[in-house]
Coordinates of C-alpha atoms in Angstrom, one line a residue:
X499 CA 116.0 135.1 145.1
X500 CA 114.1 138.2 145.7
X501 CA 114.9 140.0 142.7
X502 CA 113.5 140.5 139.6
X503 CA 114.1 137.6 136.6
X504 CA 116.1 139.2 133.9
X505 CA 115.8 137.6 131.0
X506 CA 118.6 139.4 129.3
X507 CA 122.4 136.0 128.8
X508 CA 125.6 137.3 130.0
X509 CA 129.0 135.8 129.5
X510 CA 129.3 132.3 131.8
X511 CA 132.6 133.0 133.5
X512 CA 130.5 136.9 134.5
X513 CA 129.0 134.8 137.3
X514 CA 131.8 134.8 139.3
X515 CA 131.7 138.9 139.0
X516 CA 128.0 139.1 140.9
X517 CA 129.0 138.6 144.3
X518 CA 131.9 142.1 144.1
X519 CA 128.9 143.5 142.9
X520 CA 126.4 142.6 145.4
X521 CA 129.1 143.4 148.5
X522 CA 129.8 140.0 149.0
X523 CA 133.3 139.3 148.2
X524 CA 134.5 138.3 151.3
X525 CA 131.7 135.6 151.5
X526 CA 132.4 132.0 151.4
X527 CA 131.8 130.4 147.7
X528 CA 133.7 127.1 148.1
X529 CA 134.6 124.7 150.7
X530 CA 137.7 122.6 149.6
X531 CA 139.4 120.3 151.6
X532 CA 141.9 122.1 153.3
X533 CA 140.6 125.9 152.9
X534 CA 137.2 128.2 152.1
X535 CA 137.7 130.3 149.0
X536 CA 135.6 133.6 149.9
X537 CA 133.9 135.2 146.4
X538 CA 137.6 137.2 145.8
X539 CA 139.6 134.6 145.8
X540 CA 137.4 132.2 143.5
X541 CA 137.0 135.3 141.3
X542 CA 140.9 135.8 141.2
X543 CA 141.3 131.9 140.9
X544 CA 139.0 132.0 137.9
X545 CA 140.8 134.6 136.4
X546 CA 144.4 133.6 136.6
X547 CA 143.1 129.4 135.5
X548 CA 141.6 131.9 132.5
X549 CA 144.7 133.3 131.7
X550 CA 146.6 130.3 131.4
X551 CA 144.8 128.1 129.8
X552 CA 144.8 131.3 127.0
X553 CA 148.3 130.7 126.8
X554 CA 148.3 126.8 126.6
X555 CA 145.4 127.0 123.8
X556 CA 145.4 130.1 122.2
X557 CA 143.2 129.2 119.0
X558 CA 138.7 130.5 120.2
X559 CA 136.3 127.2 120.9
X560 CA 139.2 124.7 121.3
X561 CA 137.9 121.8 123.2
X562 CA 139.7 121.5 127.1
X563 CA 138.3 118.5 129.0
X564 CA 138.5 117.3 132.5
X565 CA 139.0 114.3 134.0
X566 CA 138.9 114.5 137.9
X567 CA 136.9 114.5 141.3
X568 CA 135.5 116.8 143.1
X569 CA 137.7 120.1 143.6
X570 CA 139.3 123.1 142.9
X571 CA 139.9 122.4 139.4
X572 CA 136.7 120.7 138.3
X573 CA 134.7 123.7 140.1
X574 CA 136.9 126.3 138.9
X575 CA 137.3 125.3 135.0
X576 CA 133.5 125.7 133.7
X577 CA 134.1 129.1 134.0
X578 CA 137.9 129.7 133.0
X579 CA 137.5 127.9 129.9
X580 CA 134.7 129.9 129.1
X581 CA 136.8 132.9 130.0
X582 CA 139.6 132.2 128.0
X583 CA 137.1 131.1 124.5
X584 CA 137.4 127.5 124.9
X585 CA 134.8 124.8 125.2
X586 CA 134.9 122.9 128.3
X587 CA 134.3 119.2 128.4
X588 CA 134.0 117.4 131.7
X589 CA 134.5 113.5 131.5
X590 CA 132.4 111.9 134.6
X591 CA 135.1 110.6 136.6
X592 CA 133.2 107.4 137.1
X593 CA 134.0 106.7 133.4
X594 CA 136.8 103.8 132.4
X595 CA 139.7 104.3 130.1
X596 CA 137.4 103.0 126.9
X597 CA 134.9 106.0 127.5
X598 CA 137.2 108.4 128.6
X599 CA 139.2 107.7 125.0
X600 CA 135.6 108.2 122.9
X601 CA 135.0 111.5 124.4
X602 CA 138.3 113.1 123.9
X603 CA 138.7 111.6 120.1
X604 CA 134.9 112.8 119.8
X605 CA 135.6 116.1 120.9
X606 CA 138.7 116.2 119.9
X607 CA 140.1 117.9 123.1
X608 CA 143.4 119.9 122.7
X609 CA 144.0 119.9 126.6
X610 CA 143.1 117.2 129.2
X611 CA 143.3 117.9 132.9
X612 CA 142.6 115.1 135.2
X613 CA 144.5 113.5 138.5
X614 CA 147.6 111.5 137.8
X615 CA 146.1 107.4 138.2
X616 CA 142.9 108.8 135.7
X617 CA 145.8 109.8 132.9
X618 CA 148.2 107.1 133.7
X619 CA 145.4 104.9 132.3
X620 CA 144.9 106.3 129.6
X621 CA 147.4 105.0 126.7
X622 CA 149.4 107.6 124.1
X623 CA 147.0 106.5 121.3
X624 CA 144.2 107.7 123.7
X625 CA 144.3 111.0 123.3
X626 CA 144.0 113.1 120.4
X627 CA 147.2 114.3 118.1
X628 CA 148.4 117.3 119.8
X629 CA 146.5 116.8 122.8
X630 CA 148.4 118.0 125.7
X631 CA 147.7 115.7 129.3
X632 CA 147.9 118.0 132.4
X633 CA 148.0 116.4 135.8
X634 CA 145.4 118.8 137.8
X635 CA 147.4 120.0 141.0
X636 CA 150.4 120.3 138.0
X637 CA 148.2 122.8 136.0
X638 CA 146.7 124.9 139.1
X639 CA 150.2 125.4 140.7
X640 CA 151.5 126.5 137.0
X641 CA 148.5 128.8 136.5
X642 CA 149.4 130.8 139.6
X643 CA 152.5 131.1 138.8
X644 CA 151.9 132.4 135.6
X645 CA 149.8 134.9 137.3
X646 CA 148.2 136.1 133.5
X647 CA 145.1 137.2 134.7
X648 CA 142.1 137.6 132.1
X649 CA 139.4 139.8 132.9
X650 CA 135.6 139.1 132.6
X651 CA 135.0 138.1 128.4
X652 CA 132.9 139.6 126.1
X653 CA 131.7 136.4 124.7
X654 CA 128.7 136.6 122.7
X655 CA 126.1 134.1 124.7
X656 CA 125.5 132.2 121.5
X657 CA 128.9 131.3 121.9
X658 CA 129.8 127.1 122.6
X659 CA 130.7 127.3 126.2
X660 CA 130.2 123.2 127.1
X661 CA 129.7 120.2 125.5
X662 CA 128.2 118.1 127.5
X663 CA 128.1 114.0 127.0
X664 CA 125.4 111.8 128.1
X665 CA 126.0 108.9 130.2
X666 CA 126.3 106.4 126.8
X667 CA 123.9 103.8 128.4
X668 CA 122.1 103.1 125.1
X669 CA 124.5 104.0 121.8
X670 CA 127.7 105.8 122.0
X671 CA 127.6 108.8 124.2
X672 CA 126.1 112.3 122.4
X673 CA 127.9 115.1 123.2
X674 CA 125.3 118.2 123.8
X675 CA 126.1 121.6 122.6
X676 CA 125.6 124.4 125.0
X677 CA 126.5 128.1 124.9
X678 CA 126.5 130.9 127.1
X679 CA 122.9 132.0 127.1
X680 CA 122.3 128.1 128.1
X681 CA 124.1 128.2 131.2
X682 CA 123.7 132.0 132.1
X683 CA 120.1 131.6 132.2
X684 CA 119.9 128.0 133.4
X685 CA 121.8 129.5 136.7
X686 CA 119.0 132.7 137.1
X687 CA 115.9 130.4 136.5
X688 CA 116.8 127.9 138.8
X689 CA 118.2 130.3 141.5
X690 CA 115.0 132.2 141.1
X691 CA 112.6 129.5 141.6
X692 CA 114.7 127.7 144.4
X693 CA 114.9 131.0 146.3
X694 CA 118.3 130.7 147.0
X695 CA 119.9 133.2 149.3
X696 CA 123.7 134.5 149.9
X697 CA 123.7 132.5 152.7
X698 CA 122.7 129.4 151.5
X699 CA 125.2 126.3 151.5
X700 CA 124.9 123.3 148.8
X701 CA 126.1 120.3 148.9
X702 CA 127.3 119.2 145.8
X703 CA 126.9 115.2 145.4
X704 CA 126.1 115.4 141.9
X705 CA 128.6 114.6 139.4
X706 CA 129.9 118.0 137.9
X707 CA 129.7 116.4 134.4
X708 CA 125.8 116.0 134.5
X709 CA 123.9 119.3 133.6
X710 CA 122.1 119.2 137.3
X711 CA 125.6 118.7 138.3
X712 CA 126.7 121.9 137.5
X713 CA 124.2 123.7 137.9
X714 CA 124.4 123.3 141.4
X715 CA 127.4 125.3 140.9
X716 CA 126.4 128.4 139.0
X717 CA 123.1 128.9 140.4
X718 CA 124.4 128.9 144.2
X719 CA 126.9 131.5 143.0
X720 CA 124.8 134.1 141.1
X721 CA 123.2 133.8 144.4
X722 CA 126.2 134.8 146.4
X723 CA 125.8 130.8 148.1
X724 CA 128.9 128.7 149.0
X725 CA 128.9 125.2 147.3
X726 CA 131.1 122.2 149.3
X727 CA 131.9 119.5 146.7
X728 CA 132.1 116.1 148.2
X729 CA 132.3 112.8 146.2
X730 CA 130.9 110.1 148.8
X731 CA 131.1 106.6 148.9
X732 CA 128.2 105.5 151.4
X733 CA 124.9 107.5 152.5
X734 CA 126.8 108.3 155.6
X735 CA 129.6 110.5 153.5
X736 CA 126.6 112.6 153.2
X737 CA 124.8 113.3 156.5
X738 CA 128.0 113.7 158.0
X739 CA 128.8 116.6 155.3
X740 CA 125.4 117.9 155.7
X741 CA 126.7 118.5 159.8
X742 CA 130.1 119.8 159.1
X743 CA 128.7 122.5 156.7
X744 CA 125.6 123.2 157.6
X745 CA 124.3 122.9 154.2
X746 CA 120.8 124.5 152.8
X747 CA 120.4 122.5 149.4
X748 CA 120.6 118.9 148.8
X749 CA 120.3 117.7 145.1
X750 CA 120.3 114.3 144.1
X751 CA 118.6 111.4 142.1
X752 CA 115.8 108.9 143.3
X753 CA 117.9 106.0 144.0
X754 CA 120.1 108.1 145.9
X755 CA 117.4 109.5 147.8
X756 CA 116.5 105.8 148.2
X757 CA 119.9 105.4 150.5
X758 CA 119.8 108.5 152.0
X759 CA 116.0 108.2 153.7
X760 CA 117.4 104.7 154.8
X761 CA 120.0 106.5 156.6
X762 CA 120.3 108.0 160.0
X763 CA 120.1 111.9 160.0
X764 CA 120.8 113.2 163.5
X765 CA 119.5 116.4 164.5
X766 CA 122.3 118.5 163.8
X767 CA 122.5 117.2 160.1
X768 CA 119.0 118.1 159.0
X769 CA 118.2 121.6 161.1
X770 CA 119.7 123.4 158.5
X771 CA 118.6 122.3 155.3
X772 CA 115.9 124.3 153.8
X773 CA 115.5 122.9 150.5
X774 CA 115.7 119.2 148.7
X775 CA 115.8 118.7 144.9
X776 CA 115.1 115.9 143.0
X777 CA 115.7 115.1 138.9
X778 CA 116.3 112.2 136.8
X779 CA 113.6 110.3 137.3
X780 CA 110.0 110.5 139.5
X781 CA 110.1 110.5 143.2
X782 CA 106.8 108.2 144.0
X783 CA 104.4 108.7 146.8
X784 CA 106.0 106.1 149.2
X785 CA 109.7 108.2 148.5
X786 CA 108.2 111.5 149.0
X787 CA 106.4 110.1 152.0
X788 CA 109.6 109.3 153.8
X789 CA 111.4 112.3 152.4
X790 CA 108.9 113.9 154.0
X791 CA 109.2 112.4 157.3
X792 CA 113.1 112.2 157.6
X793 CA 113.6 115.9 156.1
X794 CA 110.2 117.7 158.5
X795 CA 111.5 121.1 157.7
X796 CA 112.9 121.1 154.2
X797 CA 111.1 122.0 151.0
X798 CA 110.7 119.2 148.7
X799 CA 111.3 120.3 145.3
X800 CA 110.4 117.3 142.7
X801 CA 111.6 118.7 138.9
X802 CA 111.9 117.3 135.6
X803 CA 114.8 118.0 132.6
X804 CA 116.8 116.7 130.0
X805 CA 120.2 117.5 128.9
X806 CA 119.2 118.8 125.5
X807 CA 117.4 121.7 127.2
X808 CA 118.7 121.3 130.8
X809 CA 115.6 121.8 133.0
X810 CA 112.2 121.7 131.7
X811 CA 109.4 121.4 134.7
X812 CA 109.2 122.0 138.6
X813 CA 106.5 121.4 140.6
X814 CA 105.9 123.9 143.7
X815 CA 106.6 122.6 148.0
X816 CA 103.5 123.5 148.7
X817 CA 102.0 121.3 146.1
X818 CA 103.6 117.9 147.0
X819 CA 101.6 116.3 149.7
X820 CA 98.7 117.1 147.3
X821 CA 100.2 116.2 143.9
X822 CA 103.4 113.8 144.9
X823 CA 103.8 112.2 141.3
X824 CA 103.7 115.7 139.5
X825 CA 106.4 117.0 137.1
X826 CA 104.7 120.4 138.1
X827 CA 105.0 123.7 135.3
X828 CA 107.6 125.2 133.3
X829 CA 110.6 126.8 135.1
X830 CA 111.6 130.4 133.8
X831 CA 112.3 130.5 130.3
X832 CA 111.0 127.4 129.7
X833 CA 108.3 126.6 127.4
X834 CA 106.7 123.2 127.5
X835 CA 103.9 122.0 125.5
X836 CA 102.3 118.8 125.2
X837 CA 101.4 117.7 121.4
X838 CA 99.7 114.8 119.8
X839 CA 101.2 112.7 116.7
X840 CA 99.7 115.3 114.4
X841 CA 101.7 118.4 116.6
X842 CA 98.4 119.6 117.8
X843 CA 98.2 121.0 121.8
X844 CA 96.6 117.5 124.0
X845 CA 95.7 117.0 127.2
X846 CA 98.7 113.5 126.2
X847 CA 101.7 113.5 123.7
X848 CA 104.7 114.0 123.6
X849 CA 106.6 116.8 125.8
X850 CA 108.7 119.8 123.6
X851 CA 110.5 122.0 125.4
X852 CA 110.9 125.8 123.4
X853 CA 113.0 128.5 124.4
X854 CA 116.6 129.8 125.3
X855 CA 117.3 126.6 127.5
X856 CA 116.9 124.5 124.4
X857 CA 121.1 123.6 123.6
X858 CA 122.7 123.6 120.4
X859 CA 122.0 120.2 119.4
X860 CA 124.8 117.2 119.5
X861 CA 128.6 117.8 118.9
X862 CA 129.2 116.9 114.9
X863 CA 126.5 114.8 114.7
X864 CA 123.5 116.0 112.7
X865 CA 121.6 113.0 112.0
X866 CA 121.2 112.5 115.6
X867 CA 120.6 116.6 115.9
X868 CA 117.7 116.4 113.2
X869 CA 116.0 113.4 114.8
X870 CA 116.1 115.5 118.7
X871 CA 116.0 119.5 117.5
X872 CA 113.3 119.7 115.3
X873 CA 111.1 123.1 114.4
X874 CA 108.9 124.1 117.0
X875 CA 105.3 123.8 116.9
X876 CA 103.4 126.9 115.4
X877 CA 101.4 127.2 118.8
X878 CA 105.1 128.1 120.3
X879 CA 105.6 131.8 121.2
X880 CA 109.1 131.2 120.9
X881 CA 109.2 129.6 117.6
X882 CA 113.0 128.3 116.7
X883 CA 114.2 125.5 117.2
X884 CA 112.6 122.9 120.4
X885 CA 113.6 119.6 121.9
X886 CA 111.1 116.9 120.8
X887 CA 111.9 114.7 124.1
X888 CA 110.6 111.4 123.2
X889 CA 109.0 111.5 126.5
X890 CA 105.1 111.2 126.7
X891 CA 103.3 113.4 129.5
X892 CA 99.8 114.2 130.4
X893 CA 98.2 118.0 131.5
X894 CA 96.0 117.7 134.2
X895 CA 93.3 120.4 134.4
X896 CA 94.7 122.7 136.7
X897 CA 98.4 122.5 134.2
X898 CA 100.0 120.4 136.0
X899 CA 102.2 117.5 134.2
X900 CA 102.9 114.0 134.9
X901 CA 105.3 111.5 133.2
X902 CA 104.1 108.6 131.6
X903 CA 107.0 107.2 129.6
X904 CA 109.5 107.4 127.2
X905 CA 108.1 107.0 123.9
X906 CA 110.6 104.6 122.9
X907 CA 110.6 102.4 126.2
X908 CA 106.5 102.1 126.2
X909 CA 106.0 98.3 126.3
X910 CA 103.6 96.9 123.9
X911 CA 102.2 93.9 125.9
X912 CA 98.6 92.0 123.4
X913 CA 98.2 95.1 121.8
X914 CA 98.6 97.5 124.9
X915 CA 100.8 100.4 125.3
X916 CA 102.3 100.2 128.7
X917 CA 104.1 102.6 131.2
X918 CA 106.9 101.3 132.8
X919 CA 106.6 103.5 135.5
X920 CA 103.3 102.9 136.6
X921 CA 104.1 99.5 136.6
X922 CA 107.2 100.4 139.4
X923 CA 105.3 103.1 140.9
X924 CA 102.6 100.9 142.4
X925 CA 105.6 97.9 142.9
X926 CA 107.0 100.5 145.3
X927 CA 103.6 101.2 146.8
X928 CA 103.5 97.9 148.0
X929 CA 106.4 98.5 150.4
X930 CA 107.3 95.0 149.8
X931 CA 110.7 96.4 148.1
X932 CA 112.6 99.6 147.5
X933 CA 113.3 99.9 144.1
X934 CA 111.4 98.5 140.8
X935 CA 112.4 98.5 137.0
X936 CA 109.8 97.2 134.8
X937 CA 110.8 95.7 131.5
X938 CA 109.6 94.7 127.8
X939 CA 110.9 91.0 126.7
X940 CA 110.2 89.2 123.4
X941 CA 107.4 87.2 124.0
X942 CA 105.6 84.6 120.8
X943 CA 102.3 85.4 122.2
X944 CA 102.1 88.7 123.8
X945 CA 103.9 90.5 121.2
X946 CA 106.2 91.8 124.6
X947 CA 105.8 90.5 128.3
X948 CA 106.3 92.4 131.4
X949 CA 109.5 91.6 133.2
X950 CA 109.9 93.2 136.7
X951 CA 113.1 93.8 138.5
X952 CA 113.3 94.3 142.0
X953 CA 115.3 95.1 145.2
X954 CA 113.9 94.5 148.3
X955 CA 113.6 91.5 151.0
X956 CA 113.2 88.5 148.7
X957 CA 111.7 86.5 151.8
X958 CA 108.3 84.5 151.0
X959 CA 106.0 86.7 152.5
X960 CA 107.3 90.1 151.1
X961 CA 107.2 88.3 147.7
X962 CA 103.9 87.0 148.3
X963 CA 102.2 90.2 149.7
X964 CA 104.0 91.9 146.3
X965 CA 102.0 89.6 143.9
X966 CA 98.8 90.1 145.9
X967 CA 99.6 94.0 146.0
X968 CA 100.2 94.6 141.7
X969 CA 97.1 92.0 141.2
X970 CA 95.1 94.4 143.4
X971 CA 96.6 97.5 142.2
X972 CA 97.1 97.0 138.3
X973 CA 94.4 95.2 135.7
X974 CA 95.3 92.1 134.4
X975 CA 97.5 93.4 131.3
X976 CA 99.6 95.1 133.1
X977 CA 100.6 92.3 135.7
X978 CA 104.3 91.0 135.3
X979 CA 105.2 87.3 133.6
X980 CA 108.4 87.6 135.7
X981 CA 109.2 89.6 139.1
X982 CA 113.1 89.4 139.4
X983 CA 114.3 89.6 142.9
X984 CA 118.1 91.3 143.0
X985 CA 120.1 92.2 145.6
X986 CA 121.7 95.5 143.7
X987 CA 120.0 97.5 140.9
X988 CA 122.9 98.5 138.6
X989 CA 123.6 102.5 138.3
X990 CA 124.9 104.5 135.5
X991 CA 127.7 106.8 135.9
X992 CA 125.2 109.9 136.7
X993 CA 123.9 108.0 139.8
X994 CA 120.2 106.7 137.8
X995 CA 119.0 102.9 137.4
X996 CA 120.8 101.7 134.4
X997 CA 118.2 100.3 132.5
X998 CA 119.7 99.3 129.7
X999 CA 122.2 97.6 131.4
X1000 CA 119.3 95.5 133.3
X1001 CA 117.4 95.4 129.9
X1002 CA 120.2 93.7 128.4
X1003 CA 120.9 91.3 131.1
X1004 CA 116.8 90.3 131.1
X1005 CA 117.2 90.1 127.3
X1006 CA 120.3 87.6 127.4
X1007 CA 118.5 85.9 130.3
X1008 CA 115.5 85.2 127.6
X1009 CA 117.6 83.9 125.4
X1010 CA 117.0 80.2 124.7

C-alpha cells in the first residue's frame, strides 16, 4: 500500500465499501468454486447476508456462529454479522462435536450456520435454548431471496464485532473479545506493511477461525486484492492452487511451511508469488534457508502475534538472510515493550503489547481477563489497558526482538532456566530431522529433564550424527535425557505442533 496509514477505526463490514470507492468494483475479490465474485457483487452479497440475518436475530451483539469450510458463507459472514449488530463466532471446522458444543453454550450463540454432516452431529441438547441451526447453502439461498439489503453501519468501533476462541490445547478454549477498531485497523496495518496491491491474489490456507486466518481476508480487500479460499488436504492441494490462481501471498504456519518446501513447485506455481508470511511459531535458519531457495523471488516476511492483540511484531525481507531468527519491530499501531519482573524497560522480559490492537479481553471470563489484560506499564505512550503475553523476548541493539520462550513453558533443568526453542532450533540445524519439540519431565534429580521429540529419518546414522550435532552445539545442561524418534508430530486445529498434546503423551510415558 502506497498510501498514507490512517490511524482513524471504521465500521468492519465498511471494508467491503473501499474498492466502489477506489474504482474497483468490477475487480475480482473472491474465487469460489464455481464463480469469481468481482468487488459489486461481494459488496451486494454482504449486504443482502446483512439484511437477513437482521431479520433472523433482531436483538444488537447477539452471538451468530459458523461452523463450515472454506466458502461463500464463512468469507462472507465476518462482515454481515458485523453489519447487521451481531457478534460473529467462527467454530474451526476441524473441531469435533464436544468442542463445537462448548463454544456455542459458551457463547451462547442464537444462530448457527454450518454444512449439513457438521449439524447433523451435533445433538438437540448441543445447542443453546433458542438457538436456531441453519444449514449454510439453506441460509445464503434464503438471504437472496429475502433481498433486505442493509447498508454500510454506523457501528461505533468499540463495538464487539468477534469473539474469537483459541485452539483449547491447554484448558477449555478462551473466547477473545474483539471489536471494530481491532479488526479495522488489524486490516490497514497489515496491508500497509505487506504492501499489498489491487492486484494481488491470496491464497487462503489458513483456517478462517484463527485471527491470521481472517486477516487474510480483510487486509487483501481494503487493498482491492482477490482472496481464493482453499482447504487442502496434502502440500500438493497448494502448489496446484498457487498455478490455477496465480496467487501473490501465501500465509501459513512453520510446520506447514515444513511440507510445503518438501514439495515440488513447478515454475508456473512460484512466478507469481511476491510475498510469503509466516506466524505461529519461529521459522529457523535451516527453514528460511530452503524457503529461500524453493520461493527465489518472493519476500519472506517472518512475524510474530497473539490472539489477544492479533499481530504484535514483523521483521523486514530485506532483513532475513541477515537476521533469520528475528521476530523484527512493532507493526502499525502496535506498541511492544520488553519489561523485567519489576515492569522496568530490559534488554529480556517479558513482551506487552499496548495499543488499539490489544482485544477486549476473554468472553465472560474475568479471572482469566485480569491474569492476561493488565494496566500498561507507565513507560507506555498509549497507557490503557496491554496484553502481558507470558512470552519472554530479548532486544538486540539495533531493536530488533527474538523469542526466547513462553514464561510458563521455560524448563527448569538443576537449577537452569531453559528455552525450548533453542533447544529445537539447533535439533533442526543438525538437518538430521525436520521437526523438533523439546520438553520438561518430572525428574527426582534434575528438578525437570529435557525430553526431545522428533521427526525425521530414525536410521542409525541420522540419530547418531543428531547426538554428536546438540553435544557440539548446546552445553551440557541443555543436552536432552531422551530424544523421541516419531513418525508424525501431532497438530492442533490451527495447523501448529500440539504441544500439549505431545506433553501429555511424554508425561504418561514417564509414568511408572
Amino acid at each position: 500500500m502506497t498510501e498514507q496509514l490512517d490511524p482513524s477505526p471504521h465500521p468492519i463490514d465498511h471494508l467491503v465499501e473501499r474498492a466502489a470507492e477506489r474504482g474497483l468494483a468490477a475487480a475480482p475479490a473472491l474465487f469460489l468454486r464455481d464463480r469469481v465474485l468481482d468487488h459489486a457483487a461481494l459488496r451486494h452479497r454482504v449486504a443482502v447476508l446483512a439484511g437477513w440475518l437482521r431479520g433472523q436475530c433482531p436483538d444488537k451483539g447477539a452471538r451468530v456462529a459458523s461452523w463450515a469450510a472454506k466458502g461463500e458463507l464463512t468469507c462472507l459472514l465476518p462482515l454481515a454479522a458485523a453489519r447487521a449488530g451481531l457478534v460473529h463466532v467462527p467454530i474451526n471446522p476441524l473441531l469435533k462435536r464436544a468442542q463445537a458444543a462448548h463454544i456455542l453454550a459458551d457463547s451462547g450463540a442464537s444462530m448457527l450456520i454450518g454444512t449439513p454432516t457438521r449439524l447433523d452431529s451435533l445433538a438437540a441438547a448441543d445447542l443453546p435454548q433458542g438457538c436456531v441451526a441453519w444449514a449454510e447453502d439453506t441460509a445464503l439461498g434464503e438471504a437472496e431471496a429475502a433481498g433486505l439489503s442493509l447498508e454500510p453501519s454506523g457501528a461505533d468501533p468499540d463495538d464487539l464485532a468477534a469473539i474469537l476462541y483459541t485452539s483449547g490445547s491447554t484448558g477449555r478454549p478462551k473466547g477473545v473479545m474483539l471489536n471494530h477498531a481491532n479488526l479495522w485497523l488489524g486490516a490497514v496495518s497489515v496491508a500497509h506493511y505487506l504492501r499489498l496491491q489491487s492486484d494481488d491474489v491470496t491464497l487462503a490456507v489458513l483456517p478462517l477461525s484463527f485471527d491470521y486466518g481472517q486477516n487474510q481476508l480483510f487486509s487483501t480487500w481494503y487493498a482491492g486484492g482477490c482472496v481464493a479460499p482453499l482447504d487442502f488436504l496434502f502440500p500438493k492441494d497448494v502448489v496446484k492452487a498457487c498455478a490455477k490462481h496465480r496467487v501473490t501471498t501465501l500465509a501459513a504456519v512453520p510446520p506447514l511451511w515444513v511440507q510445503l518446501v518438501e514439495a515440488d513447485w513447478p515454475a508456473d506455481a512460484t512466478k507469481g508469488l511476491r510475498r510469503l508470511t509466516n506466524s505461529g511459531g519461529a521459522l529457523g535458519s535451516e527453514l528460511v534457508a530452503k524457503l529461500r531457495e524453493t520461493f527465489t523471488e518472493a519476500d519472506l516476511y517472518p512475524m510474530y502475534g497473539l490472539t489477544e492483540a492479533f499481530r504484535s511484531t514483523y521483521l523486514d525481507p530485506a532483513l532475513v538472510e541477515q537476521h533469520p531468527t528475528s521476530m523484527g519491530t512493532a507493526i502499525p499501531f502496535a506498541e511492544v515493550l520488553v519489561v523485567d519482573e519489576a515492569g522496568q524497560t530490559a534488554e529480556q522480559g517479558e513482551l506487552v503489547h499496548c495499543g488499539p490492537l490489544v482485544a477486549r479481553g476473554y468472553w465472560r471470563d474475568p479471572e482469566r481477563t485480569a491474569e492476561r489484560f493488565r494496566p500498561a506499564p507507565s513507560q507506555s505512550r498509549y497507557g490503557g489497558t496491554a496484553v502481558w503475553s507470558g512470552d519472554r523476548v530479548r532486544r538486540d541493539a539495533d531493536g530488533l526482538l527474538y523469542f526466547v520462550g513462553r514464561s510458563d513453558a521455560m524448563i527448569k533443568s538443576a537449577g537452569n532456566r531453559i528455552s525450548p526453542q533453542e533447544i529445537e532450533e539447533a535439533a533442526i540445524a543438525s538437518g538430521a530431522v525436520s521437526e523438533a519439540v523439546a520438553l520438561g519431565v518430572p525428574d527426582d534429580r534434575l528438578g525437570a529433564a529435557i525430553h526431545l521429540v522428533v521427526r525425521g529419518d530414525s536410521g542409525e546414522g541420522q540419530k547418531s550424527h543428531l547426538v554428536k550435532h546438540l553435544q557440539r552445539e548446546l552445553p551440557n545442561f541443555m543436552q536432552p535425557k531422551q530424544i523421541e524418534w516419531r513418525e508424525i508430530l501431532p497438530l492442533n486445529p490451527n495447523g501448529k505442533l500440539d504441544r500439549a498434546a505431545l506433553a501429555r503423551d511424554v508425561l504418561e510415558q514417564a509414568q511408572p
